[in-house]
mmCIF file of C-alpha atoms in Angstrom:
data_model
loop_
_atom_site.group_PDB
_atom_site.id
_atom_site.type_symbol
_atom_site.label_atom_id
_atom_site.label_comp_id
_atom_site.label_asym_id
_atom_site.label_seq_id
_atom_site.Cartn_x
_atom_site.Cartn_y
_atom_site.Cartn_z
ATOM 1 C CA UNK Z 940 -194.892 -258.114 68.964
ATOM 2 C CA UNK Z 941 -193.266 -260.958 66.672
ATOM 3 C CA UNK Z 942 -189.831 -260.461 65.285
ATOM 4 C CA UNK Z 943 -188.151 -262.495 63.107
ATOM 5 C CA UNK Z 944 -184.216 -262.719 62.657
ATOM 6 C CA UNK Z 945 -182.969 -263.594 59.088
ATOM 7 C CA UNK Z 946 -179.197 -263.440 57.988
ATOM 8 C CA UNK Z 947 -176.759 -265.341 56.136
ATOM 9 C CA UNK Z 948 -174.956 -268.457 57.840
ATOM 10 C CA UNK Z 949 -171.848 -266.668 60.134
ATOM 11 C CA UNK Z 950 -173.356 -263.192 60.470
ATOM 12 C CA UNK Z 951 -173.561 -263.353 63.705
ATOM 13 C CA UNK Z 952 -177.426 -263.959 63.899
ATOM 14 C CA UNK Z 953 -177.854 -267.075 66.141
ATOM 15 C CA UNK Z 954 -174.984 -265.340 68.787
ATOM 16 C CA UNK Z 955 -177.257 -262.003 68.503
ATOM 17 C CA UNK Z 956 -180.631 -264.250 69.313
ATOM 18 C CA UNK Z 957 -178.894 -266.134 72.015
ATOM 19 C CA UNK Z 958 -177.734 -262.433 74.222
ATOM 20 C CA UNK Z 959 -181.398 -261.133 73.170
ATOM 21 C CA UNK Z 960 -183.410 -264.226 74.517
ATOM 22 C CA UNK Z 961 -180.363 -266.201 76.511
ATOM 23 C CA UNK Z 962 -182.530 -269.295 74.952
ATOM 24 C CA UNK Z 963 -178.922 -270.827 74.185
ATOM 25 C CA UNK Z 964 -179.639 -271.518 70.362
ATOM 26 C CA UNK Z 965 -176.444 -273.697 69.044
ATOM 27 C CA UNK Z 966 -174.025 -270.841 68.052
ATOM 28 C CA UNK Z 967 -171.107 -272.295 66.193
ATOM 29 C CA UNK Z 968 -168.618 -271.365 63.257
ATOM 30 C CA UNK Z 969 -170.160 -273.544 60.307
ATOM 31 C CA UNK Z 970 -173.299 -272.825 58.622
ATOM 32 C CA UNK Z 971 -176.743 -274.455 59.082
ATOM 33 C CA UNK Z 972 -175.871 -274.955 62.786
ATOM 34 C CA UNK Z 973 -179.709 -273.789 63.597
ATOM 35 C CA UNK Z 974 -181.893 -276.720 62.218
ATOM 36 C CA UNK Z 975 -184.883 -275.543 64.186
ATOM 37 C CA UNK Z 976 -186.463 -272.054 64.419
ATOM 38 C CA UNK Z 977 -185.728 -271.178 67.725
ATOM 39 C CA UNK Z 978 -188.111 -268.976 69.430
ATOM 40 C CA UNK Z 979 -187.410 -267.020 72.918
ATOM 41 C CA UNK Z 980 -190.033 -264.213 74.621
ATOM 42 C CA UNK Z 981 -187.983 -261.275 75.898
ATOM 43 C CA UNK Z 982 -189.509 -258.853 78.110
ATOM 44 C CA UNK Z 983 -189.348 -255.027 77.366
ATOM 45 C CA UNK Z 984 -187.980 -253.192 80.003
ATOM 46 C CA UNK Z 985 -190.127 -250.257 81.321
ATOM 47 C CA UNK Z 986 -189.188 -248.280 84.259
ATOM 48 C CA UNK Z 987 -192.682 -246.862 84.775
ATOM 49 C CA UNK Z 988 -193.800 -250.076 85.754
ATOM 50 C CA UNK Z 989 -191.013 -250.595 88.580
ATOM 51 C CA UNK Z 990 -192.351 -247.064 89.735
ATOM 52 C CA UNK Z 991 -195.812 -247.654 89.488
ATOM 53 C CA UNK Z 992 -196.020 -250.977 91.437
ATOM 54 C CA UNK Z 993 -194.041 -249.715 94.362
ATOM 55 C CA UNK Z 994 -197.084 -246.835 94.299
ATOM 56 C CA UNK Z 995 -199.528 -249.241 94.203
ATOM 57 C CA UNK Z 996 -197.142 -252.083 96.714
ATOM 58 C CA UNK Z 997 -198.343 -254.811 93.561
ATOM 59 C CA UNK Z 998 -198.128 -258.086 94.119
ATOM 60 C CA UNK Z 999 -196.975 -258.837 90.367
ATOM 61 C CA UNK Z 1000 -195.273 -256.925 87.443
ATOM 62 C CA UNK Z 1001 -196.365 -258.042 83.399
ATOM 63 C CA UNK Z 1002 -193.600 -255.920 81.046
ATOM 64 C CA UNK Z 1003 -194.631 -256.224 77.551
ATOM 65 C CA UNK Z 1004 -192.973 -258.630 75.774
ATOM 66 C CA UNK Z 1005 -191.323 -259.274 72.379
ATOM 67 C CA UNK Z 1006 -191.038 -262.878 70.289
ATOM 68 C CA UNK Z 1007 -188.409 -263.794 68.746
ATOM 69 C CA UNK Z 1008 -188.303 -266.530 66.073
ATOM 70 C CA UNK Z 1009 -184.383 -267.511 64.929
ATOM 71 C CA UNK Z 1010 -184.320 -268.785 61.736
ATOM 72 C CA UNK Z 1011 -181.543 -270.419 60.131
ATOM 73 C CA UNK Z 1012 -179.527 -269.254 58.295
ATOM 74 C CA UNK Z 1013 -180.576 -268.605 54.577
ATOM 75 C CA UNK Z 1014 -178.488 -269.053 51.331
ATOM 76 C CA UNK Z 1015 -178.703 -268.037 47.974
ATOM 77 C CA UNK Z 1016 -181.017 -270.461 46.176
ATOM 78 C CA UNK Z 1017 -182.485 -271.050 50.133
ATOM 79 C CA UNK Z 1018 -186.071 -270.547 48.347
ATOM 80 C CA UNK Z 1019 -185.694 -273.285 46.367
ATOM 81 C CA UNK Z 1020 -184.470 -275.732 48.671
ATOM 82 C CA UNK Z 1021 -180.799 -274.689 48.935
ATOM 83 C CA UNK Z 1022 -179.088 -275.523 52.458
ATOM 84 C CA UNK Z 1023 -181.905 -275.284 55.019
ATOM 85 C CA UNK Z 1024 -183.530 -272.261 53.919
ATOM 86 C CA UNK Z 1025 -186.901 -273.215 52.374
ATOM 87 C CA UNK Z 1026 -188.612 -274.795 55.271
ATOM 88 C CA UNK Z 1027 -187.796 -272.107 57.212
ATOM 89 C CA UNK Z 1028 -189.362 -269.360 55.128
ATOM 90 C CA UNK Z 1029 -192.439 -269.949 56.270
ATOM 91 C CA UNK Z 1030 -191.880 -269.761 59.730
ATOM 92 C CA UNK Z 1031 -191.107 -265.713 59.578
ATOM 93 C CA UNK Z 1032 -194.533 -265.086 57.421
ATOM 94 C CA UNK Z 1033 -196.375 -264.465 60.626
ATOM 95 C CA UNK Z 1034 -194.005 -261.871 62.383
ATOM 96 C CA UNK Z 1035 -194.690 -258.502 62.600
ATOM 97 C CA UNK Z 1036 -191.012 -257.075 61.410
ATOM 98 C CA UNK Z 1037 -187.837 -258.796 60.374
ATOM 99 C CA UNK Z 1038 -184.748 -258.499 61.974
ATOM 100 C CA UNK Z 1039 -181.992 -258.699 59.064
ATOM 101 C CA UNK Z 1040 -178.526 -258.928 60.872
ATOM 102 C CA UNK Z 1041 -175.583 -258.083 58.429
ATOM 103 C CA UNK Z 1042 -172.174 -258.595 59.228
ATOM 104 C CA UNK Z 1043 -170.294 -255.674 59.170
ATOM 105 C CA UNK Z 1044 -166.643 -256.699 61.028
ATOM 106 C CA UNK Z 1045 -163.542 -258.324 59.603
ATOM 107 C CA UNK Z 1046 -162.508 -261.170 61.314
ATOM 108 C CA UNK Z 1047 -160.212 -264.050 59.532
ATOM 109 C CA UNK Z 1048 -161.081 -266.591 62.168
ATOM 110 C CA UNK Z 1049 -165.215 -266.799 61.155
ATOM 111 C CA UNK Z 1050 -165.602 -267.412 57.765
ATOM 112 C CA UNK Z 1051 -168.246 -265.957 55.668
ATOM 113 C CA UNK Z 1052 -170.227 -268.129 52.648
ATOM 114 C CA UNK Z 1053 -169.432 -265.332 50.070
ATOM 115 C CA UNK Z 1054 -165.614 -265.502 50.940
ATOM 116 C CA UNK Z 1055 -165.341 -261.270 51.961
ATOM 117 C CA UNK Z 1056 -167.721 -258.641 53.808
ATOM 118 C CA UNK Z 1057 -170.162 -257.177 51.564
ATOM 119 C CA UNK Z 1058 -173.257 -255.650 53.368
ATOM 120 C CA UNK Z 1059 -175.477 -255.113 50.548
ATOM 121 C CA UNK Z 1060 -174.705 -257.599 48.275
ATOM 122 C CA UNK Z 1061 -175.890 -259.794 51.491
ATOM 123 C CA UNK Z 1062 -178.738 -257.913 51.847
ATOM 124 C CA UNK Z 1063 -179.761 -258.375 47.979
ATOM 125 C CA UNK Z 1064 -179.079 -262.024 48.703
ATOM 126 C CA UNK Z 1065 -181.162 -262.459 51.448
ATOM 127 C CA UNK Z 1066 -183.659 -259.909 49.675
ATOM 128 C CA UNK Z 1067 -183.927 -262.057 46.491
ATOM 129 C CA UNK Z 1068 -184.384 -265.252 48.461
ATOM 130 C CA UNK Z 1069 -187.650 -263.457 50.510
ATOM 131 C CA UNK Z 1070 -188.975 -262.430 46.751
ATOM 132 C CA UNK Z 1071 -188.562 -265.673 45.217
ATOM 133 C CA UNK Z 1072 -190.313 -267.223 48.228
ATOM 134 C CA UNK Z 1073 -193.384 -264.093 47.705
ATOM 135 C CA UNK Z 1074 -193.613 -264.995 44.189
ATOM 136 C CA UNK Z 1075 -194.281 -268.728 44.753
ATOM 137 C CA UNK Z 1076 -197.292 -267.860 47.237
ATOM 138 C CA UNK Z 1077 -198.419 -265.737 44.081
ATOM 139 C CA UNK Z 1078 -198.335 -268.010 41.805
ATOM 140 C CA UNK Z 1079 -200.203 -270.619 44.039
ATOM 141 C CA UNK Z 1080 -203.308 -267.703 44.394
ATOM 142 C CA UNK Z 1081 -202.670 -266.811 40.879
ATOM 143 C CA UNK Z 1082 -203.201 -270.500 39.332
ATOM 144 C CA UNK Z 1083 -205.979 -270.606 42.423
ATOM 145 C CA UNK Z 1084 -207.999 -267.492 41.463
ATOM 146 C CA UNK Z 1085 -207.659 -268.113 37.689
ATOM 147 C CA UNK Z 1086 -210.497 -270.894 38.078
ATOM 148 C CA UNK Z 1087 -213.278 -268.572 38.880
ATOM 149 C CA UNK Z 1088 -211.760 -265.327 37.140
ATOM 150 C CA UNK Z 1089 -213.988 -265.378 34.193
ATOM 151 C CA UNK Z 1090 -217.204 -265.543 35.821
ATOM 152 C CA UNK Z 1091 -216.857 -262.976 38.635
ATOM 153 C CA UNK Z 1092 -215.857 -259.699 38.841
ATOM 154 C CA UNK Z 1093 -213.971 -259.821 42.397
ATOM 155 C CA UNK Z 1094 -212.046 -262.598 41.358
ATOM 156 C CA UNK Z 1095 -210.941 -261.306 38.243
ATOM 157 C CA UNK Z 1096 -210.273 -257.694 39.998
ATOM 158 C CA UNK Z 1097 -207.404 -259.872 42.866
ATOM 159 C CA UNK Z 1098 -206.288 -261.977 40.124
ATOM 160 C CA UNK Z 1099 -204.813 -258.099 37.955
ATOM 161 C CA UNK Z 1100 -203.665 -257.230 41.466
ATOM 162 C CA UNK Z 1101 -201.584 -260.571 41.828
ATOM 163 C CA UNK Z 1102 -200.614 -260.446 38.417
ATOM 164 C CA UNK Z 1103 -199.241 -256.684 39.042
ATOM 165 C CA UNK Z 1104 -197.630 -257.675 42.133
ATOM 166 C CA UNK Z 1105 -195.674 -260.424 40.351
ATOM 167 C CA UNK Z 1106 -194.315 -258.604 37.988
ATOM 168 C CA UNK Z 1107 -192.942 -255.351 40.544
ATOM 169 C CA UNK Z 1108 -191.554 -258.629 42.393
ATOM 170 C CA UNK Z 1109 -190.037 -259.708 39.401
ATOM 171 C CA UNK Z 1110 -188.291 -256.741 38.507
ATOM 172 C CA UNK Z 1111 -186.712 -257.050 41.706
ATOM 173 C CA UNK Z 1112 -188.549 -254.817 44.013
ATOM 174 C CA UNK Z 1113 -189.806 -255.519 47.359
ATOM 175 C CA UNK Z 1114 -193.568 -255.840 47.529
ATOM 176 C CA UNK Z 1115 -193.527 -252.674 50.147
ATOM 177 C CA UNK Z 1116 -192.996 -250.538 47.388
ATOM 178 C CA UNK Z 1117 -196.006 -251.835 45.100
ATOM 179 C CA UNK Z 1118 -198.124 -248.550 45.416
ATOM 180 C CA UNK Z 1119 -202.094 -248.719 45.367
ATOM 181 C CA UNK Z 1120 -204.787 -246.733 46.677
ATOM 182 C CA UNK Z 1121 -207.731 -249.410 46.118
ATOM 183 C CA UNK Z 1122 -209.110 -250.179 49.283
ATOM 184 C CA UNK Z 1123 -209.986 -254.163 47.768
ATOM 185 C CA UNK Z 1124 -206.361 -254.355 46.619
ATOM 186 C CA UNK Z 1125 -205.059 -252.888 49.911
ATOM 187 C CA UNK Z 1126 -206.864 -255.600 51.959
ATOM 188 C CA UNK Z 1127 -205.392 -258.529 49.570
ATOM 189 C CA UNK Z 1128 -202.387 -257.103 50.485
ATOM 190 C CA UNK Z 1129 -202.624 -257.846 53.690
ATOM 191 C CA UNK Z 1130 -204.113 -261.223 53.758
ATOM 192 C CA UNK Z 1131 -201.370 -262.535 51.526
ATOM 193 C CA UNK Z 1132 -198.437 -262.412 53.874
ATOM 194 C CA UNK Z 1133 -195.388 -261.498 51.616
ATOM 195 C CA UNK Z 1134 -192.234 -261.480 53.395
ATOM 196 C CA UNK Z 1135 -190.951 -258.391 51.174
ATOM 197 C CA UNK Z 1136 -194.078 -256.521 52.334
ATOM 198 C CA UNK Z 1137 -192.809 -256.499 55.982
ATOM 199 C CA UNK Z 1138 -191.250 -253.853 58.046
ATOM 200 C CA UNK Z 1139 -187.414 -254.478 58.445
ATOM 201 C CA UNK Z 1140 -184.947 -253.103 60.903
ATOM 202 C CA UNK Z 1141 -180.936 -253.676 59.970
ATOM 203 C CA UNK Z 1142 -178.856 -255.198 62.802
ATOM 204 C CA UNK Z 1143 -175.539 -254.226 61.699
ATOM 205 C CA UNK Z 1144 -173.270 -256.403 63.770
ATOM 206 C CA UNK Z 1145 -169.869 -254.696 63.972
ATOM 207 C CA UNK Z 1146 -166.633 -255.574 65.900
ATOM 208 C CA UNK Z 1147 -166.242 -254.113 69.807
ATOM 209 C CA UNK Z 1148 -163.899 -251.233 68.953
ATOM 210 C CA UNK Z 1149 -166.935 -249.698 66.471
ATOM 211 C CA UNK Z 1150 -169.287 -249.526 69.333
ATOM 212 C CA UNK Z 1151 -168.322 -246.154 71.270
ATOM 213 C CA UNK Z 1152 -169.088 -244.527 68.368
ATOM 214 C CA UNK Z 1153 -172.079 -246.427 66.958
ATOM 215 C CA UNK Z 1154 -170.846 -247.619 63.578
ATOM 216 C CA UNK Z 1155 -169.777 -243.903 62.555
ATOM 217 C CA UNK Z 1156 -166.645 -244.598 61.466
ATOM 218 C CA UNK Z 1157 -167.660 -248.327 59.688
ATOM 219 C CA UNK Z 1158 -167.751 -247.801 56.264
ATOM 220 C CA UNK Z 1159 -169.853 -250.938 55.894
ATOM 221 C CA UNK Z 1160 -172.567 -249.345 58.788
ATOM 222 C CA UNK Z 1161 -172.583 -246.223 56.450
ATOM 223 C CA UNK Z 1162 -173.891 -248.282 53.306
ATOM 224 C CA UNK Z 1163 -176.379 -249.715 55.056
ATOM 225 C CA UNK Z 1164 -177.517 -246.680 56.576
ATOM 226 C CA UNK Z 1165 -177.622 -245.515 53.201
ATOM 227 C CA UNK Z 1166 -180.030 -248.697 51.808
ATOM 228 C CA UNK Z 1167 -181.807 -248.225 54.892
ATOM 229 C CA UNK Z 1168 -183.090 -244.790 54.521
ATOM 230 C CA UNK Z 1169 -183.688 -245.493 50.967
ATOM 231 C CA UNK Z 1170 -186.251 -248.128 51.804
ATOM 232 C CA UNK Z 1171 -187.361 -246.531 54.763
ATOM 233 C CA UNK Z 1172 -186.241 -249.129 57.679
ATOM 234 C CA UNK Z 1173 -184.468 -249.110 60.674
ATOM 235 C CA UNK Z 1174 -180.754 -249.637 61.500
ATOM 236 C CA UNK Z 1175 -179.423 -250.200 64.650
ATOM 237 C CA UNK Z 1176 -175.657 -251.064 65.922
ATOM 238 C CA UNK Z 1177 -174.703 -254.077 67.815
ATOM 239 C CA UNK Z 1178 -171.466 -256.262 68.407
ATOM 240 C CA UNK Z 1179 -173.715 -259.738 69.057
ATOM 241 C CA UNK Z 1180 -170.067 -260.896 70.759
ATOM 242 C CA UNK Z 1181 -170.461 -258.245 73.508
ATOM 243 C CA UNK Z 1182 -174.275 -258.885 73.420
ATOM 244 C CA UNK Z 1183 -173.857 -262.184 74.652
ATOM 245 C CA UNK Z 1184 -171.363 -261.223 77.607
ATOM 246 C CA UNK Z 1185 -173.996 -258.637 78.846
ATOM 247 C CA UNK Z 1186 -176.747 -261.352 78.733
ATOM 248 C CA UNK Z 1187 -175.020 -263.124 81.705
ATOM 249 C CA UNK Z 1188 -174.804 -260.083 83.767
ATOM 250 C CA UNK Z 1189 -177.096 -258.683 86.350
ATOM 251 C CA UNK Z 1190 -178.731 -254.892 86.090
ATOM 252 C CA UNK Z 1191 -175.734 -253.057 87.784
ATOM 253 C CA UNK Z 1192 -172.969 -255.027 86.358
ATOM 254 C CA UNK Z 1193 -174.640 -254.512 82.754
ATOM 255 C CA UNK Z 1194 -175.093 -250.778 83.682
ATOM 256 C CA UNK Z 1195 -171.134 -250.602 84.710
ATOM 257 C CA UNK Z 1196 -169.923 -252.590 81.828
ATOM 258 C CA UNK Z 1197 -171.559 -250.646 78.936
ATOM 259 C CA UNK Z 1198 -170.150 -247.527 80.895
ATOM 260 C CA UNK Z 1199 -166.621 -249.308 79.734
ATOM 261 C CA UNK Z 1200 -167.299 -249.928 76.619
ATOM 262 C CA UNK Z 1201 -168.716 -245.767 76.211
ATOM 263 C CA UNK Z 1202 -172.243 -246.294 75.491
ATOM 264 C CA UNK Z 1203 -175.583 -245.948 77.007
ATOM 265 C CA UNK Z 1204 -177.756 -248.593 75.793
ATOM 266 C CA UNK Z 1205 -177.730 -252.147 74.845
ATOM 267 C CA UNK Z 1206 -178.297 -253.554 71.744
ATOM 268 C CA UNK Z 1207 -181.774 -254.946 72.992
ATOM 269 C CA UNK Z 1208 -183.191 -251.918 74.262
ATOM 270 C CA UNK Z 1209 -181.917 -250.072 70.685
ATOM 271 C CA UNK Z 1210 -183.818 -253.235 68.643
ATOM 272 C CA UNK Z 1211 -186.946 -252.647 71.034
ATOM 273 C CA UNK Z 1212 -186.713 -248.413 70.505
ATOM 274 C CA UNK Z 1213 -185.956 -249.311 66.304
ATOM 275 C CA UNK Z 1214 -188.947 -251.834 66.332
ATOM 276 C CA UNK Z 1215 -191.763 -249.715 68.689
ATOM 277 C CA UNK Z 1216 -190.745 -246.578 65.789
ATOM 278 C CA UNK Z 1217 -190.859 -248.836 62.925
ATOM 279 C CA UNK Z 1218 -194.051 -250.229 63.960
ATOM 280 C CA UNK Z 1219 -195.675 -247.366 65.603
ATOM 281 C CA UNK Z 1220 -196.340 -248.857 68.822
ATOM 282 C CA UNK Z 1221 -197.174 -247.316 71.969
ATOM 283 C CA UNK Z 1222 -197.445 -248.954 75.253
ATOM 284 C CA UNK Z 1223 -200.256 -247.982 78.101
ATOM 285 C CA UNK Z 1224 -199.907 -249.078 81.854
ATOM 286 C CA UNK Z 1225 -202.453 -250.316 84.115
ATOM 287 C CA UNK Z 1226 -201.812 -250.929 87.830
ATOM 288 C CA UNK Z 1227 -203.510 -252.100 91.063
ATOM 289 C CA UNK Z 1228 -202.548 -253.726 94.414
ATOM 290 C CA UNK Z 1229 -203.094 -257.082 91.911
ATOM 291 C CA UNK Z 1230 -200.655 -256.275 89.381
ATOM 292 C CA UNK Z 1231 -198.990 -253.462 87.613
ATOM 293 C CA UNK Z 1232 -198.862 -254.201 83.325
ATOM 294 C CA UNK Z 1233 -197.885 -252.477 80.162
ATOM 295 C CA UNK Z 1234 -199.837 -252.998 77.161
ATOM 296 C CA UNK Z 1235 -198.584 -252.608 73.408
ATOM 297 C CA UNK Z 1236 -200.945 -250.783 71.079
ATOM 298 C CA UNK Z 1237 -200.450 -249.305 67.479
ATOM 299 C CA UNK Z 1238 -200.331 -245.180 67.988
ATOM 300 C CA UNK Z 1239 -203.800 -243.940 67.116
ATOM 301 C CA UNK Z 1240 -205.999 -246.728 68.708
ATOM 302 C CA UNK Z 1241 -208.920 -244.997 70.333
ATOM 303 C CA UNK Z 1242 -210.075 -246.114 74.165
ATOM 304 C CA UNK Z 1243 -212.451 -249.324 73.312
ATOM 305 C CA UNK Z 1244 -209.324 -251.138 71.096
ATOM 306 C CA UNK Z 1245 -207.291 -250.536 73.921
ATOM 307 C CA UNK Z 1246 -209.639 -251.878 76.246
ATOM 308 C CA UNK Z 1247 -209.819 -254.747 73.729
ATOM 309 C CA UNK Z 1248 -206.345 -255.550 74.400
ATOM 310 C CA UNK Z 1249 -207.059 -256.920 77.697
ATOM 311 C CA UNK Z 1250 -210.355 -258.902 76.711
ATOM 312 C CA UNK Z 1251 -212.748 -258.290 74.459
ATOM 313 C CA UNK Z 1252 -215.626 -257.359 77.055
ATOM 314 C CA UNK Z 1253 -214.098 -254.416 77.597
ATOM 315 C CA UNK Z 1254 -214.149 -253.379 74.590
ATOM 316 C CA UNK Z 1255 -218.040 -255.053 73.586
ATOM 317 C CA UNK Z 1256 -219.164 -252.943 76.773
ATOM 318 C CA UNK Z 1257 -216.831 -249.936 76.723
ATOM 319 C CA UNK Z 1258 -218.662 -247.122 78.944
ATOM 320 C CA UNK Z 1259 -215.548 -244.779 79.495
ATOM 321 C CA UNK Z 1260 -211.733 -244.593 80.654
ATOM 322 C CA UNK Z 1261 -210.740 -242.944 83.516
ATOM 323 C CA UNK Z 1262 -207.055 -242.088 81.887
ATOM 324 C CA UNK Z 1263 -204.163 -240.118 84.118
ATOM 325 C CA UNK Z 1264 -200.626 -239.503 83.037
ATOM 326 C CA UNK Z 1265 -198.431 -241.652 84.357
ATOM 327 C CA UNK Z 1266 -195.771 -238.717 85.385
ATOM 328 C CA UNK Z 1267 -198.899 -236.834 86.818
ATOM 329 C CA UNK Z 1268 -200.001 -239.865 89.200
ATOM 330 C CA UNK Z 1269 -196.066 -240.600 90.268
ATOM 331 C CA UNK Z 1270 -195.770 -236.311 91.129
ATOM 332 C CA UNK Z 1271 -199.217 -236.646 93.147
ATOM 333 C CA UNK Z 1272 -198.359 -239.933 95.233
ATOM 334 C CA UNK Z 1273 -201.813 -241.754 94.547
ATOM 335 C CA UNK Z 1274 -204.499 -241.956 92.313
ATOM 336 C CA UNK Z 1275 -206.884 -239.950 94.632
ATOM 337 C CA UNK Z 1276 -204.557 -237.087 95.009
ATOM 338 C CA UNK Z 1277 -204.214 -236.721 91.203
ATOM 339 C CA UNK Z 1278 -208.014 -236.781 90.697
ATOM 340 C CA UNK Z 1279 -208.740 -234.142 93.645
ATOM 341 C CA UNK Z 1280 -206.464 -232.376 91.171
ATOM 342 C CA UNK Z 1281 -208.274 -232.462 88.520
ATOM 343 C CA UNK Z 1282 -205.695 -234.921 86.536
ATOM 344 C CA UNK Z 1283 -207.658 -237.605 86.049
ATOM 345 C CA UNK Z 1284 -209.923 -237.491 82.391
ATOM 346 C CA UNK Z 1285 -213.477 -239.538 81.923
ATOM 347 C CA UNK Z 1286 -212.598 -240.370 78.470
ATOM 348 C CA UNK Z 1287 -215.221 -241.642 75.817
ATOM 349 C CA UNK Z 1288 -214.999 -244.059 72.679
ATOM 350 C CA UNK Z 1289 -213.125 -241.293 70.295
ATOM 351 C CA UNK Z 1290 -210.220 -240.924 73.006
ATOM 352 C CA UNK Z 1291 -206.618 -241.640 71.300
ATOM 353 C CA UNK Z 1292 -204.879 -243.144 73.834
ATOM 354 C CA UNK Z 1293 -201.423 -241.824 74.535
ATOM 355 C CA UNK Z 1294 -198.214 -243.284 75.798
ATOM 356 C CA UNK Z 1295 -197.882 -243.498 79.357
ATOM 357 C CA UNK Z 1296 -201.487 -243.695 79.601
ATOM 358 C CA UNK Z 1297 -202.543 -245.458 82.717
ATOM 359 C CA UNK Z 1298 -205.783 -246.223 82.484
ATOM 360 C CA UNK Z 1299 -208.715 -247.968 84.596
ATOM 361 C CA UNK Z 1300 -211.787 -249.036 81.909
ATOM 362 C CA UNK Z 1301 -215.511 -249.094 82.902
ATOM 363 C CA UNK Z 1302 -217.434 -251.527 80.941
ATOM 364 C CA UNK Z 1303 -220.633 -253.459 81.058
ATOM 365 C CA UNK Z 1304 -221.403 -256.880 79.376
#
């Protein structure tokens, strides 16, 4: 899983990718500070696997993992060239979800490029910015797929499409709520990219003292709660400032500090639970004396695209998947025990694999 983190300069969005990757991305009180994209591979903690290679005494652990990709930090006019922004556009068209971070504490000592906190006129900002940059890649396949429009059918079918999508853009809409049920149109879609067509998730970086309580009481969390569930995306609550002290710490001093500040959960595990929903992923476990490993999968993929995930031979020569819970093998102490119980399915090409799955493939190539 990719994720990308957008924002406006002083949002807190290099500070929240520096706690969530400890990559040490420049972090300073001036805008434009990030000249690169910074990218950082975070592993997703997953106490089954902890569980599951003491069972099996494995000689490695592989968590699944999430990218990050920092970009700087985007103005208005960014799309067409303004600070830094443009160049940097691109570098978010390949991730799977963007992670918008909106500032939603007062502080007089970090100043913000608008002059005063405004959550959703930052959001429309950044939002416009993403547009403009969709409706340049449009008008490069429009002006592309004009040439042959006349004399083909296909062509001149994706150029309406583009056309269509241009104008909802254009209105000011994000390309996520362009409706069509055309599967042709639907697979266009998909190959061309646009940034407003992605799944977001709100970090809505707040000041310590609105933590305990998760934002409730932040009038600024509550609008964008409110845009949020209007556009279907995630939110989730984070002070990056406190993020950044926990990314020093080990397991039990991290455990005892959030116990301080009154919550359970840090603000990576709450971007990891916001993105696996928002996505619809799933993770399945497989484990040996070699090496215990989770693998992400969308919800719904049957047994051979599973398979698939690990190499592709599996999935060419799929015969079956021997699938047992992963609660059911921990409660019977080994694999053999939970298939003398019966536990342990034989599980054929239309098998939806669930979460927690751990699974042993049979294939021939």
């Amino acid at each position: 899983m990719k994720l990308g983190i957008v924002g406006l300069p002083n949002v807190g969005k290099s500070t929240l990718f520096n706690s969530l990757t400890k990559a040490g991305a420049e972090s300073a009180n001036y805008p434009f500070c990030t000249i690169d994209p910074n990218v950082g591979v975070v592993p997703v903690k997953d106490e089954r696997l902890d569980k599951l290679a003491a069972l099996y005494d494995s000689d490695k652990i592989t968590p699944a993992v999430i990218e990050f990709v920092d970009i700087a930090g985007l103005v208005k006019g960014a799309s067409k060239g303004e600070g830094l922004g443009n160049q940097f556009l691109a570098n978010i068209r390949e991730v799977d979800a963007i992670v918008h971070v909106v500032r939603c504490f007062e502080d007089t000592n970090v100043i913000h490029v608008e002059g005063n906190i405004n959550p959703l006129r930052d959001i429309e900002t950044i939002n416009l910015e993403l547009i403009f940059s969709d409706v340049e890649i449009l008008d490069r396949r429009i002006a592309k797929t004009s040439k042959g429009a006349n004399n083909d059918k296909t062509l001149a079918k994706e150029l309406d499409l583009l056309k269509r999508i241009k104008a909802h853009l254009e209105e000011g809409n994000l390309a996520k709520s362009f409706e069509t049920d055309d599967e042709d149109e639907i697979k266009w879609m998909k190959d061309y990219n646009l940034l407003t067509g992605k799944p977001v998730i709100f970090a809505a970086n707040v000041a310590e003292d609105d933590l305990a309580d998760n934002g409730d009481s932040n009038e600024n969390v509550k609008l964008v709660r409110e845009f949020a569930a209007k556009e279907g995306f995630e939110v989730f609550v984070v002070c990056a400032q406190i993020e950044q002290e926990i990314a020093e710490l080990d397991d039990e001093e991290k455990a005892m500090f959030l116990e301080d500040l009154g919550i359970s959960e840090s603000g990576l595990d709450k971007l990891v639970r916001a993105s696996y929903h928002l996505l619809g992923l799933i993770s399945y476990l497989t484990a040996g004396k070699q090496e215990t490993r989770a693998w992400t999968i969308t919800k719904g993929t049957k047994a051979p695209g599973a398979a698939g995930k690990i190499h592709s031979d599996f999935e060419r020569g799929f015969i079956r998947a021997e699938v047992v819970n992963y609660q059911d093998l921990l409660d019977c102490g080994s694999y053999s025990a939970a298939k003398d119980k019966g536990l342990v399915g034989l599980e054929g090409k239309e098998y939806v694999v669930k979460d927690g799955d751990v699974i042993l493939f049979r294939f021939n190539v």
